[in-house]
Tab-separated table of C-alpha atoms in Angstrom:
chain	number	residue	atom	x	y	z
Z	29	MET	CA	21.691	-63.016	48.720
Z	30	PRO	CA	21.212	-59.426	47.157
Z	31	GLU	CA	22.169	-56.871	50.087
Z	32	ARG	CA	18.760	-55.346	51.380
Z	33	ARG	CA	17.452	-52.064	49.918
Z	34	THR	CA	14.722	-50.080	52.187
Z	35	VAL	CA	12.369	-47.165	50.756
Z	36	ALA	CA	9.774	-44.773	52.184
Z	37	LEU	CA	8.029	-42.405	50.138
Z	38	VAL	CA	6.397	-39.554	51.681
Z	39	THR	CA	2.862	-38.620	49.452
Z	40	LEU	CA	2.473	-34.009	49.897
Z	41	GLY	CA	-0.388	-32.951	47.894
Z	42	CYS	CA	-3.455	-34.670	45.626
Z	43	ALA	CA	-4.538	-37.471	45.064
Z	44	ARG	CA	-3.568	-37.555	41.812
Z	45	ASN	CA	0.731	-37.934	43.972
Z	46	GLU	CA	-0.484	-40.724	46.226
Z	47	VAL	CA	-1.100	-42.327	42.330
Z	48	ASP	CA	2.320	-41.385	41.906
Z	49	SER	CA	3.811	-42.588	44.961
Z	50	GLU	CA	2.145	-45.831	44.786
Z	51	GLU	CA	2.953	-46.470	40.546
Z	52	LEU	CA	6.509	-46.099	42.758
Z	53	ALA	CA	6.376	-48.259	45.074
Z	54	GLY	CA	5.333	-51.350	42.983
Z	55	ARG	CA	7.995	-50.570	40.312
Z	56	LEU	CA	11.134	-50.358	43.104
Z	57	GLU	CA	9.322	-53.563	44.901
Z	58	ALA	CA	9.663	-54.999	40.956
Z	59	ASP	CA	13.379	-54.349	41.312
Z	60	GLY	CA	13.801	-55.546	44.852
Z	61	TRP	CA	13.610	-52.910	47.144
Z	62	GLU	CA	11.812	-52.918	50.295
Z	63	LEU	CA	9.262	-50.801	51.046
Z	64	VAL	CA	8.970	-49.204	54.549
Z	65	GLU	CA	6.601	-47.482	56.680
Z	66	ASP	CA	9.003	-43.996	58.551
Z	67	ALA	CA	11.629	-42.584	56.662
Z	68	GLU	CA	14.272	-42.932	59.032
Z	69	SER	CA	13.802	-47.291	58.760
Z	70	ALA	CA	15.289	-46.199	55.505
Z	71	ASP	CA	17.717	-46.948	53.042
Z	72	VAL	CA	16.249	-44.092	51.030
Z	73	ALA	CA	13.945	-41.443	51.081
Z	74	VAL	CA	11.412	-40.657	48.986
Z	75	VAL	CA	9.939	-37.213	49.111
Z	76	ASN	CA	6.791	-36.930	46.619
Z	77	THR	CA	5.847	-33.099	46.563
Z	78	CYS	CA	3.732	-30.989	45.357
Z	79	GLY	CA	4.149	-27.131	43.040
Z	80	PHE	CA	1.003	-26.193	43.019
Z	81	VAL	CA	0.841	-22.618	45.581
Z	82	ASP	CA	3.619	-21.599	47.799
Z	83	ALA	CA	2.583	-23.355	50.799
Z	84	ALA	CA	3.032	-26.322	49.406
Z	85	LYS	CA	6.013	-25.875	47.847
Z	86	LYS	CA	6.696	-25.097	51.824
Z	87	ASP	CA	5.469	-27.989	52.679
Z	88	SER	CA	7.638	-29.530	50.620
Z	89	VAL	CA	10.956	-27.771	51.372
Z	90	ASP	CA	10.185	-29.226	54.624
Z	91	ALA	CA	9.624	-32.739	54.487
Z	92	LEU	CA	13.002	-32.257	52.663
Z	93	LEU	CA	14.632	-31.084	54.950
Z	94	GLU	CA	12.992	-32.477	58.059
Z	95	ALA	CA	14.650	-36.030	55.924
Z	96	ASN	CA	17.459	-34.925	55.852
Z	97	ASP	CA	17.802	-33.988	59.073
Z	98	LEU	CA	17.624	-38.081	59.776
Z	99	LYS	CA	21.094	-38.156	57.576
Z	100	GLY	CA	23.226	-39.261	60.444
Z	101	HIS	CA	20.939	-40.242	62.988
Z	102	GLY	CA	19.465	-43.276	61.815
Z	103	ARG	CA	19.290	-45.583	58.761
Z	104	THR	CA	18.257	-42.665	55.521
Z	105	GLN	CA	21.171	-42.667	53.396
Z	106	ALA	CA	19.663	-40.202	50.840
Z	107	VAL	CA	17.240	-38.173	50.086
Z	108	VAL	CA	15.205	-38.271	46.640
Z	109	ALA	CA	12.702	-35.470	45.640
Z	110	VAL	CA	10.448	-36.845	42.953
Z	111	GLY	CA	7.099	-35.566	42.310
Z	112	CYS	CA	5.768	-32.109	41.082
Z	113	MET	CA	7.929	-29.650	42.311
Z	114	ALA	CA	10.729	-30.959	41.402
Z	115	GLU	CA	10.037	-31.661	37.625
Z	116	ARG	CA	8.582	-28.257	37.193
Z	117	TYR	CA	11.548	-26.806	38.695
Z	118	GLY	CA	14.500	-29.484	38.593
Z	119	LYS	CA	17.619	-27.866	38.298
Z	120	GLU	CA	16.861	-24.699	40.535
Z	121	LEU	CA	15.845	-26.776	43.064
Z	122	ALA	CA	18.794	-28.691	43.069
Z	123	ASP	CA	20.873	-26.086	43.794
Z	124	ALA	CA	18.631	-23.601	45.939
Z	125	LEU	CA	17.867	-27.764	48.680
Z	126	PRO	CA	21.380	-28.773	48.049
Z	127	GLU	CA	20.788	-31.446	51.238
Z	128	ALA	CA	18.364	-33.218	48.914
Z	129	ASP	CA	20.439	-36.050	46.738
Z	130	GLY	CA	18.836	-36.142	43.589
Z	131	VAL	CA	15.952	-34.605	42.691
Z	132	LEU	CA	14.403	-36.397	39.176
Z	133	GLY	CA	11.419	-35.491	37.005
Z	134	PHE	CA	8.386	-37.532	36.140
Z	135	ASP	CA	11.121	-39.350	33.395
Z	136	ASP	CA	12.535	-41.216	35.761
Z	137	TYR	CA	10.310	-42.144	37.273
Z	138	GLU	CA	10.852	-45.701	34.084
Z	139	ASP	CA	13.912	-45.961	36.202
Z	140	ILE	CA	13.262	-45.442	39.407
Z	141	SER	CA	14.872	-48.202	41.147
Z	142	GLY	CA	17.860	-47.446	39.314
Z	143	ARG	CA	18.040	-43.879	39.667
Z	144	LEU	CA	17.893	-44.684	44.076
Z	145	GLN	CA	21.230	-47.520	43.381
Z	146	THR	CA	23.070	-44.492	42.079
Z	147	ILE	CA	22.256	-42.224	44.688
Z	148	LEU	CA	23.275	-44.918	47.255
Z	149	SER	CA	26.245	-46.280	46.163
Z	150	GLY	CA	28.160	-42.986	46.705
Z	151	GLY	CA	27.631	-41.845	42.235
Z	152	SER	CA	24.971	-38.626	40.848
Z	153	VAL	CA	22.127	-37.910	39.164
Z	154	GLU	CA	21.744	-35.246	37.236
Z	155	ALA	CA	19.133	-33.246	37.938
Z	156	HIS	CA	16.301	-33.008	36.308
Z	157	ALA	CA	16.338	-30.582	33.537
Z	158	PRO	CA	12.445	-28.506	32.941
Z	159	ARG	CA	10.678	-28.684	29.716
Z	160	ASP	CA	7.864	-27.209	28.544
Z	161	ARG	CA	5.622	-30.324	28.783
Z	162	ARG	CA	2.249	-29.123	27.134
Z	163	LYS	CA	4.475	-29.030	23.763
Z	164	LEU	CA	5.964	-33.075	23.898
Z	165	LEU	CA	1.811	-33.971	22.582
Z	166	PRO	CA	-0.049	-32.177	19.305
Z	167	ILE	CA	-2.146	-30.234	19.678
Z	168	SER	CA	-4.620	-32.071	18.039
Z	169	PRO	CA	-6.754	-34.216	20.619
Z	170	ALA	CA	-6.887	-37.313	18.283
Z	171	GLU	CA	-3.455	-37.102	17.654
Z	172	ARG	CA	-2.649	-37.822	21.031
Z	173	GLN	CA	-2.695	-41.757	21.739
Z	174	GLU	CA	-0.729	-42.313	19.514
Z	175	ALA	CA	1.927	-39.874	20.018
Z	176	GLY	CA	2.206	-40.434	24.693
Z	177	SER	CA	3.461	-43.583	24.191
Z	178	GLY	CA	6.569	-42.743	24.651
Z	179	ILE	CA	5.973	-39.771	27.162
Z	180	ALA	CA	6.318	-40.521	30.881
Z	181	LEU	CA	2.988	-40.246	31.828
Z	182	PRO	CA	2.698	-40.638	36.036
Z	183	GLY	CA	-0.254	-43.095	36.871
Z	184	HIS	CA	-0.743	-44.414	33.364
Z	185	ALA	CA	2.316	-46.721	34.055
Z	186	PRO	CA	1.931	-50.103	31.253
Z	187	VAL	CA	0.057	-53.211	33.283
Z	188	ASP	CA	1.692	-56.720	32.457
Z	189	LEU	CA	-0.790	-60.037	32.002
Z	190	PRO	CA	-0.054	-62.977	33.702
Z	191	ASP	CA	1.461	-65.467	31.876
Z	192	GLY	CA	-1.676	-67.789	30.479
Z	193	ILE	CA	-4.480	-65.544	31.785
Z	194	ALA	CA	-6.174	-63.074	28.849
Z	195	PRO	CA	-7.342	-59.828	29.145
Z	196	ALA	CA	-11.398	-60.749	29.648
Z	197	SER	CA	-10.633	-63.509	31.963
Z	198	GLY	CA	-9.323	-61.491	34.972
Z	199	PRO	CA	-8.246	-57.918	36.678
Z	200	ARG	CA	-4.892	-57.200	35.495
Z	201	ALA	CA	-2.474	-56.414	37.667
Z	202	PRO	CA	-0.849	-53.058	37.258
Z	203	LEU	CA	2.275	-51.269	37.868
Z	204	ARG	CA	1.673	-50.147	41.981
Z	205	ARG	CA	1.509	-50.893	45.764
Z	206	ARG	CA	-0.521	-49.809	48.300
Z	207	LEU	CA	1.185	-47.934	50.749
Z	208	ASP	CA	-1.882	-48.335	52.750
Z	209	GLY	CA	-4.597	-51.047	53.725
Z	210	ALA	CA	-7.557	-47.480	53.475
Z	211	PRO	CA	-10.446	-48.777	52.427
Z	212	VAL	CA	-10.535	-46.289	50.021
Z	213	ALA	CA	-8.273	-45.429	46.729
Z	214	SER	CA	-7.852	-43.117	44.023
Z	215	VAL	CA	-7.645	-44.148	40.342
Z	216	LYS	CA	-5.682	-42.822	37.360
Z	217	LEU	CA	-8.246	-40.855	34.735
Z	218	ALA	CA	-5.675	-38.319	32.598
Z	219	SER	CA	-2.739	-36.672	33.456
Z	220	GLY	CA	-2.221	-33.252	31.776
Z	221	CYS	CA	-5.140	-30.292	30.866
Z	222	ASP	CA	-5.913	-28.336	27.565
Z	223	ARG	CA	-7.338	-25.779	29.582
Z	224	ARG	CA	-5.015	-22.112	29.655
Z	225	CYS	CA	-6.433	-20.254	33.441
Z	226	SER	CA	-4.234	-17.869	33.907
Z	227	PHE	CA	-3.521	-18.193	37.132
Z	228	CYS	CA	-2.578	-21.938	36.583
Z	229	ALA	CA	0.758	-22.886	35.989
Z	230	ILE	CA	0.033	-27.106	36.159
Z	231	PRO	CA	-0.042	-27.810	33.064
Z	232	SER	CA	3.491	-26.340	31.845
Z	233	PHE	CA	4.634	-29.260	34.176
Z	234	ARG	CA	1.943	-31.796	33.723
Z	235	GLY	CA	1.659	-31.457	30.284
Z	236	SER	CA	-1.634	-31.061	27.638
Z	237	PHE	CA	-4.829	-34.349	28.388
Z	238	ILE	CA	-4.418	-37.645	27.799
Z	239	SER	CA	-6.904	-40.018	28.920
Z	240	ARG	CA	-6.076	-43.672	29.849
Z	241	ARG	CA	-7.623	-46.449	28.033
Z	242	PRO	CA	-11.223	-47.306	29.474
Z	243	SER	CA	-10.271	-51.288	29.719
Z	244	ASP	CA	-6.506	-50.141	31.929
Z	245	VAL	CA	-8.686	-48.087	34.471
Z	246	LEU	CA	-11.548	-50.826	34.808
Z	247	ASN	CA	-9.167	-53.245	35.168
Z	248	GLU	CA	-6.902	-51.665	37.978
Z	249	THR	CA	-10.240	-50.873	39.998
Z	250	ARG	CA	-10.707	-54.920	39.662
Z	251	TRP	CA	-7.528	-55.208	40.788
Z	252	LEU	CA	-8.142	-53.003	43.854
Z	253	ALA	CA	-11.220	-54.485	44.774
Z	254	GLU	CA	-9.338	-57.373	45.276
Z	255	GLN	CA	-7.264	-55.642	47.179
Z	256	GLY	CA	-10.096	-54.721	49.864
Z	257	VAL	CA	-11.134	-51.350	48.143
Z	258	LYS	CA	-14.659	-50.674	49.200
Z	259	GLU	CA	-13.870	-46.997	47.381
Z	260	VAL	CA	-13.109	-46.047	43.745
Z	261	MET	CA	-11.948	-42.096	43.473
Z	262	LEU	CA	-11.865	-40.898	40.465
Z	263	VAL	CA	-8.744	-38.779	39.845
Z	264	SER	CA	-6.898	-36.016	37.066
Z	265	GLU	CA	-7.119	-32.642	36.298
Z	266	ASN	CA	-9.943	-32.032	34.834
Z	267	ASN	CA	-12.325	-35.223	34.069
Z	268	THR	CA	-14.649	-33.602	32.579
Z	269	SER	CA	-12.686	-33.938	29.690
Z	270	TYR	CA	-12.691	-37.610	29.767
Z	271	GLY	CA	-11.809	-39.061	26.690
Z	272	LYS	CA	-12.235	-36.526	24.043
Z	273	ASP	CA	-8.390	-37.505	22.695
Z	274	LEU	CA	-10.079	-41.286	22.491
Z	275	GLY	CA	-13.036	-39.974	20.184
Z	276	ASP	CA	-16.433	-39.966	22.435
Z	277	ILE	CA	-16.104	-36.948	24.798
Z	278	ARG	CA	-18.988	-39.179	26.285
Z	279	LEU	CA	-16.814	-42.361	27.073
Z	280	LEU	CA	-17.045	-41.017	30.564
Z	281	GLU	CA	-20.539	-42.009	31.155
Z	282	SER	CA	-20.318	-45.192	29.951
Z	283	LEU	CA	-17.200	-46.232	31.717
Z	284	LEU	CA	-18.634	-44.968	35.720
Z	285	PRO	CA	-21.853	-47.720	35.604
Z	286	GLU	CA	-18.739	-50.569	34.287
Z	287	LEU	CA	-16.679	-49.245	36.901
Z	288	ALA	CA	-20.170	-49.419	39.309
Z	289	ASP	CA	-21.023	-53.277	38.507
Z	290	VAL	CA	-17.800	-54.628	39.111
Z	291	ASP	CA	-17.399	-56.677	42.227
Z	292	GLY	CA	-16.586	-55.746	45.728
Z	293	ILE	CA	-16.772	-52.199	45.610
Z	294	GLU	CA	-19.632	-50.953	47.038
Z	295	ARG	CA	-18.921	-46.343	45.842
Z	296	VAL	CA	-17.503	-44.436	42.822
Z	297	ARG	CA	-16.761	-41.325	43.833
Z	298	VAL	CA	-15.166	-38.759	40.455
Z	299	SER	CA	-13.615	-35.896	41.460
Z	300	TYR	CA	-12.416	-32.729	39.497
Z	301	LEU	CA	-15.235	-31.273	37.553
Z	302	GLN	CA	-14.696	-28.583	34.904
Z	303	PRO	CA	-18.616	-26.713	35.581
Z	304	ALA	CA	-18.249	-25.262	31.849
Z	305	GLU	CA	-17.649	-29.161	30.789
Z	306	MET	CA	-20.955	-30.414	32.566
Z	307	ARG	CA	-23.198	-32.025	30.422
Z	308	PRO	CA	-27.207	-33.163	30.943
Z	309	GLY	CA	-26.290	-36.709	30.680
Z	310	LEU	CA	-22.582	-36.480	32.978
Z	311	ILE	CA	-25.136	-35.539	35.066
Z	312	ASP	CA	-27.723	-37.861	34.738
Z	313	VAL	CA	-25.340	-40.683	35.005
Z	314	LEU	CA	-23.674	-38.776	38.087
Z	315	THR	CA	-26.562	-37.692	39.933
Z	316	GLY	CA	-28.631	-41.693	38.693
Z	317	THR	CA	-26.402	-44.340	38.576
Z	318	ASP	CA	-26.000	-47.421	41.155
Z	319	LYS	CA	-23.007	-47.171	43.237
Z	320	VAL	CA	-21.582	-43.607	41.282
Z	321	VAL	CA	-22.084	-41.745	43.827
Z	322	PRO	CA	-23.470	-37.578	43.305
Z	323	TYR	CA	-20.342	-35.866	44.600
Z	324	PHE	CA	-20.162	-32.885	42.826
Z	325	ASP	CA	-16.605	-31.534	42.778
Z	326	LEU	CA	-16.350	-28.697	40.639
Z	327	SER	CA	-14.453	-25.678	39.954
Z	328	PHE	CA	-15.575	-22.769	40.417
Z	329	GLN	CA	-12.485	-20.582	41.501
Z	330	HIS	CA	-15.219	-16.745	41.772
Z	331	SER	CA	-18.767	-16.139	40.230
Z	332	ALA	CA	-17.852	-12.666	39.980
Z	333	PRO	CA	-18.190	-12.714	35.167
Z	334	GLY	CA	-15.310	-9.849	35.293
Z	335	VAL	CA	-12.632	-11.858	36.958
Z	336	LEU	CA	-13.248	-15.456	35.485
Z	337	ARG	CA	-13.367	-13.351	32.423
Z	338	ALA	CA	-9.238	-12.572	34.339
Z	339	MET	CA	-9.103	-15.748	34.928
Z	340	ARG	CA	-9.423	-17.146	31.086
Z	341	ARG	CA	-12.911	-18.759	32.391
Z	342	PHE	CA	-16.128	-18.658	32.051
Z	343	GLY	CA	-19.922	-18.238	33.428
Z	344	ASP	CA	-21.053	-16.219	36.460
Z	345	THR	CA	-23.200	-16.532	39.520
Z	346	ASP	CA	-26.477	-17.757	38.417
Z	347	ARG	CA	-25.283	-19.647	35.723
Z	348	PHE	CA	-23.069	-21.795	38.836
Z	349	LEU	CA	-26.386	-21.828	41.177
Z	350	GLU	CA	-29.207	-22.777	38.233
Z	351	LEU	CA	-25.758	-25.521	37.690
Z	352	LEU	CA	-26.744	-26.773	41.043
Z	353	GLU	CA	-29.883	-26.183	41.592
Z	354	THR	CA	-30.311	-28.498	37.846
Z	355	ILE	CA	-28.090	-31.670	40.397
Z	356	ARG	CA	-30.610	-30.757	43.376
Z	357	SER	CA	-33.750	-31.697	40.892
Z	358	LYS	CA	-32.394	-35.380	40.057
Z	359	ALA	CA	-30.392	-35.697	43.316
Z	360	PRO	CA	-31.987	-33.316	46.303
Z	361	GLN	CA	-28.455	-34.981	48.810
Z	362	ALA	CA	-26.005	-34.688	46.159
Z	363	GLY	CA	-22.762	-33.537	48.095
Z	364	ALA	CA	-20.730	-30.216	46.316
Z	365	ARG	CA	-18.269	-28.353	46.828
Z	366	SER	CA	-15.080	-25.909	45.546
Z	367	ASN	CA	-12.434	-23.998	45.545
Z	368	PHE	CA	-11.868	-20.237	45.054
Z	369	ILE	CA	-9.653	-17.812	45.097
Z	370	VAL	CA	-9.967	-14.182	45.947
Z	371	GLY	CA	-8.183	-11.491	45.712
Z	372	PHE	CA	-6.886	-11.932	42.769
Z	373	PRO	CA	-5.706	-8.485	39.941
Z	374	GLY	CA	-8.412	-6.530	39.370
Z	375	GLU	CA	-10.726	-7.551	42.095
Z	376	SER	CA	-13.635	-5.013	43.456
Z	377	GLU	CA	-15.410	-4.351	46.198
Z	378	ALA	CA	-18.540	-5.200	43.852
Z	379	ASP	CA	-16.274	-8.496	42.392
Z	380	LEU	CA	-16.046	-10.170	45.191
Z	381	ALA	CA	-20.015	-9.276	46.735
Z	382	GLU	CA	-20.753	-10.693	43.931
Z	383	LEU	CA	-17.890	-14.133	45.635
Z	384	GLU	CA	-19.660	-14.407	48.218
Z	385	ARG	CA	-23.775	-13.987	46.491
Z	386	PHE	CA	-22.793	-16.823	45.451
Z	387	LEU	CA	-21.576	-18.686	48.109
Z	388	ASN	CA	-24.839	-17.905	50.395
Z	389	GLY	CA	-26.995	-19.656	47.802
Z	390	ALA	CA	-24.962	-22.739	46.326
Z	391	ARG	CA	-25.227	-24.224	49.978
Z	392	LEU	CA	-22.167	-26.092	49.281
Z	393	ASP	CA	-20.696	-29.278	51.816
Z	394	ALA	CA	-16.572	-28.244	51.737
Z	395	ILE	CA	-15.392	-24.690	50.378
Z	396	GLY	CA	-11.831	-24.005	50.344
Z	397	VAL	CA	-10.627	-20.058	50.182
Z	398	PHE	CA	-7.256	-19.513	48.985
Z	399	GLY	CA	-5.468	-15.839	48.175
Z	400	TYR	CA	-3.647	-15.151	45.101
Z	401	SER	CA	0.088	-14.985	44.501
Z	402	ASP	CA	1.505	-14.838	41.208
Z	403	GLU	CA	2.810	-18.011	39.792
Z	404	ASP	CA	5.876	-18.283	38.068
Z	405	GLY	CA	4.808	-18.727	33.834
Z	406	THR	CA	1.220	-17.175	34.600
Z	407	GLU	CA	-0.952	-15.250	32.472
Z	408	ALA	CA	-1.900	-13.617	35.533
Z	409	ALA	CA	2.232	-12.804	37.246
Z	410	THR	CA	2.287	-10.194	34.101
Z	411	TYR	CA	-0.618	-8.656	34.915
Z	412	ASP	CA	-0.723	-4.584	36.295
Z	413	ASN	CA	-3.540	-4.411	37.690
Z	414	LYS	CA	-2.555	-6.846	41.699
Z	415	LEU	CA	-4.262	-5.979	45.163
Z	416	ASP	CA	-2.162	-4.880	48.256
Z	417	GLN	CA	-1.244	-8.198	49.384
Z	418	ASP	CA	-2.641	-6.555	53.094
Z	419	VAL	CA	-5.820	-6.751	51.083
Z	420	VAL	CA	-5.912	-9.894	49.399
Z	421	ALA	CA	-5.144	-11.399	52.749
Z	422	GLU	CA	-7.615	-9.356	54.230
Z	423	ARG	CA	-10.613	-10.907	51.862
Z	424	LEU	CA	-8.911	-14.323	52.453
Z	425	ALA	CA	-10.102	-13.228	55.771
Z	426	ARG	CA	-13.655	-12.753	55.308
Z	427	VAL	CA	-14.221	-14.785	52.843
Z	428	SER	CA	-13.033	-17.638	54.930
Z	429	ARG	CA	-15.281	-16.701	57.733
Z	430	LEU	CA	-17.728	-17.173	55.997
Z	431	ALA	CA	-17.424	-20.331	54.283
Z	432	GLU	CA	-16.716	-21.807	57.773
Z	433	GLN	CA	-20.196	-20.093	58.188
Z	434	LEU	CA	-21.911	-21.756	55.208
Z	435	VAL	CA	-20.641	-25.363	55.647
Z	436	SER	CA	-21.887	-26.191	59.118
Z	437	GLN	CA	-25.260	-24.377	58.357
Z	438	ARG	CA	-25.542	-27.002	55.123
Z	439	ALA	CA	-23.862	-30.578	57.358
Z	440	GLU	CA	-26.861	-29.315	59.637
Z	441	GLU	CA	-29.084	-28.927	56.962
Z	442	ARG	CA	-28.191	-32.743	56.591
Z	443	VAL	CA	-29.767	-33.427	60.145
Z	444	GLY	CA	-31.949	-35.813	59.764
Z	445	GLU	CA	-31.743	-37.648	56.118
Z	446	THR	CA	-30.467	-40.656	55.706
Z	447	VAL	CA	-26.451	-41.243	55.036
Z	448	HIS	CA	-24.981	-44.591	53.155
Z	449	VAL	CA	-20.877	-44.419	56.071
Z	450	LEU	CA	-17.723	-45.980	54.936
Z	451	VAL	CA	-16.366	-46.466	57.581
Z	452	GLU	CA	-12.814	-45.872	57.301
Z	453	SER	CA	-11.407	-45.674	61.371
Z	454	VAL	CA	-11.672	-47.319	64.867
Z	455	ASP	CA	-10.301	-46.690	67.687
Z	456	ASP	CA	-10.634	-46.055	71.209
Z	457	GLU	CA	-10.320	-42.802	71.569
Z	458	ASP	CA	-12.669	-41.270	68.316
Z	459	GLY	CA	-14.880	-43.933	67.331
Z	460	VAL	CA	-16.368	-45.288	64.241
Z	461	LEU	CA	-14.933	-42.761	61.889
Z	462	GLY	CA	-16.137	-42.310	58.429
Z	463	ARG	CA	-17.389	-40.481	54.830
Z	464	GLY	CA	-21.174	-40.101	53.495
Z	465	ALA	CA	-22.178	-39.604	50.403
Z	466	HIS	CA	-20.857	-36.121	49.746
Z	467	GLN	CA	-17.764	-36.401	51.459
Z	468	ALA	CA	-15.016	-36.626	50.047
Z	469	PRO	CA	-10.986	-38.430	51.483
Z	470	GLU	CA	-9.659	-35.785	53.864
Z	471	THR	CA	-11.572	-32.758	51.919
Z	472	ASP	CA	-14.986	-32.853	52.898
Z	473	GLY	CA	-15.015	-34.040	56.539
Z	474	GLN	CA	-16.540	-36.731	58.178
Z	475	VAL	CA	-19.041	-38.713	59.893
Z	476	ARG	CA	-18.606	-39.850	63.335
Z	477	LEU	CA	-20.765	-42.580	64.312
Z	478	THR	CA	-22.975	-42.556	67.233
Z	479	GLY	CA	-23.035	-47.503	69.045
Z	480	GLY	CA	-21.464	-48.406	66.529
Z	481	GLU	CA	-19.404	-51.091	68.404
Z	482	GLY	CA	-18.955	-53.727	66.283
Z	483	LEU	CA	-17.639	-52.043	63.174
Z	484	ALA	CA	-15.032	-53.067	60.950
Z	485	VAL	CA	-13.043	-50.747	58.801
Z	486	GLY	CA	-14.261	-51.091	54.850
Z	487	ARG	CA	-17.592	-51.902	55.949
Z	488	MET	CA	-21.240	-49.377	54.725
Z	489	VAL	CA	-22.890	-49.245	57.187
Z	490	GLU	CA	-27.383	-46.884	56.966
Z	491	ALA	CA	-26.672	-44.392	59.198
Z	492	LYS	CA	-29.261	-41.729	60.567
Z	493	VAL	CA	-28.038	-37.857	61.234
Z	494	VAL	CA	-29.019	-36.452	64.494
Z	495	GLY	CA	-26.036	-33.839	65.185
Z	496	THR	CA	-22.844	-31.476	63.491
Z	497	GLU	CA	-19.622	-30.850	64.734
Z	498	GLY	CA	-18.738	-28.099	62.374
Z	499	VAL	CA	-18.580	-29.380	58.760
Z	500	ASP	CA	-18.584	-33.250	60.585
Z	501	LEU	CA	-21.577	-34.807	60.662
Z	502	VAL	CA	-23.186	-37.449	64.141
Z	503	ALA	CA	-24.774	-40.267	63.593
Z	504	GLU	CA	-26.511	-43.387	64.220
Z	505	PRO	CA	-26.935	-46.324	62.764
Z	506	LEU	CA	-29.870	-48.188	61.769
Z	507	ASP	CA	-28.419	-51.562	61.978
Z	508	CYS	CA	-25.444	-52.140	63.573
Z	509	THR	CA	-26.051	-56.004	64.866
Z	510	GLU	CA	-27.108	-56.095	61.334
Z	511	GLU	CA	-24.631	-54.174	59.629
Z	512	ALA	CA	-21.164	-55.505	62.265
Z	513	GLY	CA	-22.367	-58.632	60.937
Z	514	ARG	CA	-22.399	-58.419	57.047
């Protein structure tokens, strides 16, 4: 009988990383590894790191050190780093953090089982050597699909059909293993990014933009529905570019209704949209398709024209407000969120006031605010007109306070609305918690249902908003008895 090998996956960062972890889990389980939930119960703890900003890097290092502390006190024998930070820094991370028994890049994922077995057996695996992944694919998007067949693209794992099953006769089983029983799951729409924002290093380690085939996205959604998933969230570095390398920049508009028609799926959500790439047809589909939620995760980053140009981005306050007005004219209850960077090199007091003017007019449901910091290898890191860190910290605190007030006000505007809530947890302490259509998982607040006894996780409940708790809503089911029995 083969020796029992156990592995735990610790995931940090964004939803894209969560998909990558489930692909790794699928590969490992297929090769006989037993997946366990807690690192202390595993022979090998695999930490899927985030390398986006300094705070995320620190969290990743802390998680690796925490897992390393388990060695000698339980079952854990090895700690391995994967994910964006491992891909971005490779050997540099391995040298700086000898506590990690392995630092593996995306190119190692296909043979993740062999790499972990070597490490567990006392052998060594050479630390990943970083490379600029933008150079691995042709410059022309039209030439990428064929060239990309030999490039490691996490979340794009090949899918095998069961013997005797034709593609059209049933869902294809993806190389993926769910790590929780949540009624929502993310699906990779694409990987990489062709934009060259001066503050962002992601394209250098995630590569140029490449879409997944619509059939793979659709079949993975069907498979997730069979696993009990009710909501799918489409993720990538830039969903508005989907299809451009497949010869159809409007491919998302045709794919969304197909995803919404999948049996068992109650809600389809699209994350991370570029304002400069929003088009009327996409807005129409997002606001007018049954089961596709009118949710707009728009990457504004700032609204002062001078700062945006220095960021290598487009737009301004009035154009952004006009975009939001267009969306709400078609779907008054549409959800909208965004992230912003303050203290960018050269940002003036007038620029900050312009950002505040936008925030006051935008009525966003969720706002993330970050203080600027240099990122290795980015254009902005070379800029001369840096602001003092005390100034950046003061502006971060100032805009964060404003954001907190504004999202609370926006929540109060929703009192009296009818919302459709996907129940995500039920327990004695917190009661019944879920999310409305305007709320994405983990980032945008939640809804507490009062009088929701008998409701189960995964139910979709129609409810009336009766109060707020900061950004969160309090709602009463309109017909709890009927919903509980569905």
